[in-house]
Every structure is written in C-alpha cells, then in structure tokens.
Backbone as JSON Lines, residues from 0, in Angstrom:
{"i":0,"aa":"M","n":[87.21,74.71,159.2],"ca":[86.2,74.96,158.42],"c":[86.16,76.35,157.47]}
{"i":1,"aa":"T","n":[87.03,77.27,158.17],"ca":[87.25,78.15,157.52],"c":[88.0,77.94,155.92]}
{"i":2,"aa":"S","n":[89.0,77.15,156.05],"ca":[89.67,76.91,154.83],"c":[88.6,76.03,153.46]}
{"i":3,"aa":"V","n":[87.58,75.69,154.13],"ca":[86.49,74.92,153.27],"c":[85.84,76.13,152.56]}
{"i":4,"aa":"Y","n":[85.35,76.96,153.44],"ca":[84.9,78.39,152.99],"c":[85.6,79.1,152.03]}
{"i":5,"aa":"I","n":[86.81,79.36,152.31],"ca":[87.71,80.14,151.61],"c":[87.67,79.19,150.21]}
{"i":6,"aa":"N","n":[88.12,78.1,150.1],"ca":[88.43,77.3,148.85],"c":[87.1,77.32,148.31]}
{"i":7,"aa":"T","n":[85.87,77.28,148.71],"ca":[84.58,77.4,148.08],"c":[84.7,78.86,147.2]}
{"i":8,"aa":"V","n":[85.19,79.66,147.93],"ca":[84.58,81.08,147.25],"c":[85.66,81.36,146.09]}
{"i":9,"aa":"L","n":[86.76,80.98,146.32],"ca":[88.13,80.8,145.56],"c":[87.79,79.88,144.0]}
{"i":10,"aa":"S","n":[87.19,78.87,144.67],"ca":[87.15,78.09,143.56],"c":[86.03,78.1,142.61]}
{"i":11,"aa":"A","n":[85.05,78.73,143.27],"ca":[83.84,79.37,142.63],"c":[84.38,80.88,141.56]}
{"i":12,"aa":"I","n":[85.13,81.56,142.2],"ca":[85.7,82.73,141.26],"c":[86.32,82.15,140.07]}
{"i":13,"aa":"L","n":[87.36,81.3,140.35],"ca":[88.42,80.79,139.42],"c":[87.47,80.24,138.27]}
{"i":14,"aa":"F","n":[86.45,79.37,138.65],"ca":[85.45,78.76,137.45],"c":[85.01,79.99,136.74]}
{"i":15,"aa":"W","n":[84.37,80.82,137.48],"ca":[83.56,81.95,136.94],"c":[84.68,82.65,135.46]}
{"i":16,"aa":"T","n":[86.04,82.69,136.18],"ca":[86.81,83.56,135.21],"c":[86.86,82.81,134.31]}
{"i":17,"aa":"C","n":[87.15,81.63,134.24],"ca":[87.51,80.53,133.21],"c":[86.05,80.45,132.29]}
{"i":18,"aa":"F","n":[84.85,80.3,132.95],"ca":[83.72,80.4,131.91],"c":[83.65,81.87,131.28]}
{"i":19,"aa":"C","n":[84.03,82.8,131.7],"ca":[83.4,84.14,131.07],"c":[84.58,84.21,129.58]}
{"i":20,"aa":"R","n":[86.05,83.62,130.02],"ca":[86.56,83.62,129.01],"c":[86.61,82.6,127.92]}
{"i":21,"aa":"L","n":[86.11,81.51,128.13],"ca":[85.62,80.39,127.17],"c":[84.36,80.99,126.21]}
{"i":22,"aa":"V","n":[83.24,81.68,127.07],"ca":[82.31,81.79,126.14],"c":[82.65,82.97,124.98]}
{"i":23,"aa":"R","n":[83.74,83.66,125.58],"ca":[84.46,84.45,124.15],"c":[85.19,83.89,123.15]}
{"i":24,"aa":"T","n":[85.32,82.5,123.25],"ca":[86.38,81.8,122.36],"c":[85.54,81.59,121.49]}
{"i":25,"aa":"D","n":[86.38,81.02,120.29],"ca":[85.31,80.59,119.19],"c":[86.46,79.68,118.28]}
{"i":26,"aa":"G","n":[86.28,79.63,117.04],"ca":[86.77,78.43,116.3],"c":[88.19,79.36,115.79]}
{"i":27,"aa":"N","n":[88.28,80.45,115.71],"ca":[89.49,81.3,115.64],"c":[90.53,81.4,116.81]}
{"i":28,"aa":"T","n":[90.19,80.63,117.76],"ca":[91.05,81.01,118.94],"c":[91.84,79.55,118.97]}
{"i":29,"aa":"H","n":[93.04,79.96,119.35],"ca":[93.86,78.57,119.29],"c":[93.51,77.66,120.32]}
{"i":30,"aa":"A","n":[93.33,76.18,119.91],"ca":[92.79,75.4,120.25],"c":[93.87,75.13,121.85]}
{"i":31,"aa":"P","n":[94.98,75.46,121.9],"ca":[95.69,75.18,123.1],"c":[95.26,76.06,124.28]}
{"i":32,"aa":"V","n":[94.92,77.23,123.97],"ca":[94.08,78.36,124.48],"c":[93.04,78.01,125.21]}
{"i":33,"aa":"R","n":[92.05,77.51,124.48],"ca":[90.96,76.77,124.83],"c":[90.85,75.86,125.6]}
{"i":34,"aa":"F","n":[91.72,75.02,125.34],"ca":[92.06,73.68,126.2],"c":[92.67,73.99,127.42]}
{"i":35,"aa":"A","n":[93.69,75.11,127.78],"ca":[93.77,75.23,128.84],"c":[92.84,76.07,129.71]}
{"i":36,"aa":"F","n":[92.0,76.96,129.26],"ca":[91.04,77.15,130.11],"c":[89.98,76.19,130.45]}
{"i":37,"aa":"W","n":[89.94,74.79,129.78],"ca":[88.95,74.0,129.84],"c":[89.45,73.48,131.25]}
{"i":38,"aa":"V","n":[90.73,73.15,131.05],"ca":[91.4,72.37,132.17],"c":[91.32,72.94,133.72]}
{"i":39,"aa":"L","n":[91.53,74.23,133.44],"ca":[91.66,75.4,134.5],"c":[90.3,75.42,135.29]}
{"i":40,"aa":"A","n":[89.26,75.14,134.55],"ca":[87.84,75.25,134.79],"c":[87.45,73.93,135.36]}
{"i":41,"aa":"G","n":[87.72,72.92,134.83],"ca":[87.7,71.25,135.66],"c":[88.4,71.54,136.62]}
{"i":42,"aa":"A","n":[89.55,72.0,136.94],"ca":[90.36,71.94,138.34],"c":[89.82,72.63,139.24]}
{"i":43,"aa":"A","n":[89.0,73.83,138.82],"ca":[88.49,74.75,139.8],"c":[87.15,73.89,140.14]}
{"i":44,"aa":"M","n":[86.63,73.42,139.36],"ca":[85.17,72.8,139.87],"c":[85.4,71.34,140.76]}
{"i":45,"aa":"T","n":[86.87,70.5,140.22],"ca":[87.24,69.66,141.28],"c":[87.48,70.21,142.95]}
{"i":46,"aa":"S","n":[88.27,71.32,142.62],"ca":[88.52,72.11,143.76],"c":[87.35,72.35,144.61]}
{"i":47,"aa":"L","n":[86.42,72.92,143.78],"ca":[84.86,73.26,144.43],"c":[84.25,71.75,145.31]}
{"i":48,"aa":"A","n":[84.45,71.02,144.46],"ca":[83.57,69.88,145.0],"c":[84.4,69.03,145.91]}
{"i":49,"aa":"A","n":[85.61,69.23,146.03],"ca":[86.57,68.13,146.92],"c":[86.02,68.14,148.43]}
{"i":50,"aa":"P","n":[85.99,69.33,148.96],"ca":[85.62,69.36,150.37],"c":[84.36,68.71,150.65]}
{"i":51,"aa":"F","n":[83.25,68.73,149.63],"ca":[82.29,67.8,149.73],"c":[81.86,66.42,149.33]}
{"i":52,"aa":"A","n":[82.4,66.12,148.24],"ca":[82.61,64.6,147.91],"c":[83.37,63.85,148.24]}
{"i":53,"aa":"W","n":[84.81,64.35,148.63],"ca":[85.6,63.15,149.14],"c":[86.1,63.77,150.58]}
{"i":54,"aa":"D","n":[85.46,64.75,151.13],"ca":[85.95,64.91,152.71],"c":[87.36,65.46,152.82]}
{"i":55,"aa":"Y","n":[87.73,66.38,151.73],"ca":[88.81,66.82,151.41],"c":[89.09,68.09,152.42]}
{"i":56,"aa":"L","n":[90.15,68.77,153.25],"ca":[90.16,69.7,153.9],"c":[91.4,70.57,153.26]}
{"i":57,"aa":"P","n":[90.96,71.42,152.37],"ca":[92.17,71.97,151.94],"c":[93.27,72.71,152.82]}
{"i":58,"aa":"S","n":[94.43,72.56,152.44],"ca":[95.7,73.31,153.48],"c":[96.07,74.39,152.85]}
{"i":59,"aa":"W","n":[96.6,75.29,153.58],"ca":[96.69,76.64,153.32],"c":[97.56,76.59,152.4]}
{"i":60,"aa":"P","n":[98.91,75.92,152.21],"ca":[99.24,76.33,150.74],"c":[98.63,75.79,149.58]}
{"i":61,"aa":"A","n":[97.59,75.12,149.67],"ca":[96.74,74.7,148.56],"c":[95.8,75.89,148.58]}
{"i":62,"aa":"L","n":[95.43,76.3,149.49],"ca":[94.66,77.86,149.21],"c":[95.31,79.21,148.86]}
{"i":63,"aa":"F","n":[96.74,79.03,149.22],"ca":[97.34,80.22,148.6],"c":[97.43,80.11,147.04]}
{"i":64,"aa":"L","n":[97.93,78.7,146.7],"ca":[97.82,78.44,144.88],"c":[96.71,78.97,144.46]}
{"i":65,"aa":"L","n":[95.61,78.38,144.87],"ca":[94.24,78.54,144.49],"c":[94.04,80.22,144.55]}
{"i":66,"aa":"A","n":[94.35,81.12,145.45],"ca":[94.3,82.25,145.28],"c":[95.02,83.09,144.44]}
{"i":67,"aa":"A","n":[96.06,82.5,144.45],"ca":[96.95,83.11,143.45],"c":[96.62,83.14,141.75]}
{"i":68,"aa":"M","n":[96.11,82.04,141.38],"ca":[95.74,81.54,140.22],"c":[94.22,82.42,140.24]}
{"i":69,"aa":"T","n":[93.79,82.8,140.93],"ca":[92.47,83.7,140.77],"c":[92.89,84.98,140.55]}
{"i":70,"aa":"V","n":[93.65,85.5,141.26],"ca":[94.26,86.82,141.18],"c":[94.67,87.18,139.79]}
{"i":71,"aa":"V","n":[95.57,85.91,139.25],"ca":[96.16,86.17,137.96],"c":[95.15,86.23,136.77]}
{"i":72,"aa":"Q","n":[93.64,85.32,136.96],"ca":[92.62,85.34,136.21],"c":[92.18,86.46,136.31]}
{"i":73,"aa":"A","n":[91.86,87.03,137.45],"ca":[91.06,88.38,137.76],"c":[91.78,89.51,136.96]}
{"i":74,"aa":"L","n":[93.03,89.65,137.18],"ca":[93.67,90.7,136.68],"c":[94.06,90.73,135.24]}
{"i":75,"aa":"T","n":[94.05,89.62,134.71],"ca":[94.28,89.49,133.3],"c":[92.87,89.89,132.6]}
{"i":76,"aa":"A","n":[91.89,89.81,133.16],"ca":[90.79,89.92,132.87],"c":[90.66,91.32,131.91]}
{"i":77,"aa":"L","n":[91.24,92.2,132.47],"ca":[91.43,93.54,131.8],"c":[91.78,93.35,129.98]}
{"i":78,"aa":"Y","n":[92.34,92.35,129.46],"ca":[92.92,92.2,128.24],"c":[91.96,91.13,127.5]}
{"i":79,"aa":"W","n":[90.74,90.89,128.35],"ca":[89.78,90.12,127.52],"c":[88.49,90.69,127.53]}
{"i":80,"aa":"R","n":[88.6,92.19,128.14],"ca":[87.52,92.98,128.12],"c":[86.84,93.28,126.42]}
{"i":81,"aa":"D","n":[87.32,93.15,125.41],"ca":[87.04,93.35,124.15],"c":[87.19,92.36,123.31]}
{"i":82,"aa":"G","n":[87.33,91.33,123.96],"ca":[87.11,89.76,123.35],"c":[88.48,89.24,123.75]}
{"i":83,"aa":"V","n":[88.89,87.73,122.92],"ca":[89.99,87.15,122.96],"c":[91.34,88.02,122.53]}
{"i":84,"aa":"P","n":[92.24,88.2,123.39],"ca":[93.27,88.98,122.87],"c":[93.82,88.49,121.38]}
{"i":85,"aa":"A","n":[94.39,89.14,120.41],"ca":[94.66,88.93,119.31],"c":[95.92,87.88,119.0]}
{"i":86,"aa":"H","n":[96.58,87.88,120.32],"ca":[97.67,86.83,119.96],"c":[97.25,85.34,120.65]}
{"i":87,"aa":"F","n":[96.12,85.43,121.0],"ca":[95.36,83.94,121.01],"c":[94.81,83.45,119.71]}
{"i":88,"aa":"Q","n":[94.32,84.42,118.84],"ca":[93.62,84.09,117.57],"c":[94.45,83.85,116.67]}
{"i":89,"aa":"K","n":[93.85,82.75,115.95],"ca":[94.6,81.97,114.68],"c":[94.69,83.29,113.32]}
{"i":90,"aa":"C","n":[93.73,84.06,113.1],"ca":[93.88,84.97,112.1],"c":[93.79,86.56,112.85]}
{"i":91,"aa":"E","n":[94.63,87.08,112.58],"ca":[94.57,88.86,112.91],"c":[94.01,89.54,111.94]}
{"i":92,"aa":"C","n":[92.57,89.52,111.66],"ca":[91.9,89.96,110.41],"c":[91.33,91.14,110.97]}
{"i":93,"aa":"D","n":[90.54,92.12,110.27],"ca":[89.92,93.22,110.18],"c":[88.53,92.92,110.57]}
{"i":94,"aa":"W","n":[87.6,93.48,110.84],"ca":[86.14,92.88,110.6],"c":[85.82,92.66,109.86]}
{"i":95,"aa":"E","n":[86.22,92.75,108.24],"ca":[85.7,92.27,107.1],"c":[86.5,91.0,106.71]}
{"i":96,"aa":"G","n":[87.17,90.48,107.65],"ca":[88.03,89.23,107.45],"c":[89.37,89.51,106.52]}
{"i":97,"aa":"H","n":[89.71,90.4,106.24],"ca":[91.06,90.71,105.55],"c":[92.22,90.65,106.5]}
{"i":98,"aa":"P","n":[93.31,89.9,106.37],"ca":[94.38,90.31,107.19],"c":[95.04,91.63,107.27]}
C-alpha cells in the first residue's frame, strides 16, 4: 500500500509541474513543447488514477522513474520562473514585438 501513496503524491506533483508550465505557454510557444507537456500531464493523471481505477499496484522501478521525472520537472522550474524560456518560443522579440 505504501507504493500507492508514493505513486499518488509523485503523480500529483508531476501533474502540477506540467500544469504550471502549460499555463505559461501561448501561441508563441513551439507546438511540440506544448504537446510534450500535455502528454506528460496526461501520463501523470493516468498514473494518479491507475491504482484506484484499475487496481494497479505500482512497482518500485515504476516509482523510481516517476520520481526521476518529477525531480527533473521540479529542478527545471527555475528556468520557467520568468515565463517560457526563449528557446521554446517561436519569436525572440522584445516587449514591443521587435526581433
């Protein structure tokens, strides 16, 4: 049962990190970047629901992978503090819209 609790916490954190990034994206963000965060958020929600909807008992390797993805998301949040990083944007323009 401990693995279900760990899975629930890690999945919720992973989903939250994806949500926080997605709300900062817009039409100027490269579509593959937005798509990747949507897919990761969907995987996090599936992982969150799996023990309850399908009676899935997470294995330790699955939990380790989930923890690794969550750590990466948490650590790279520093680069999203001021918005979407410039290399994920279609146009690197100044605040007036000039390149």
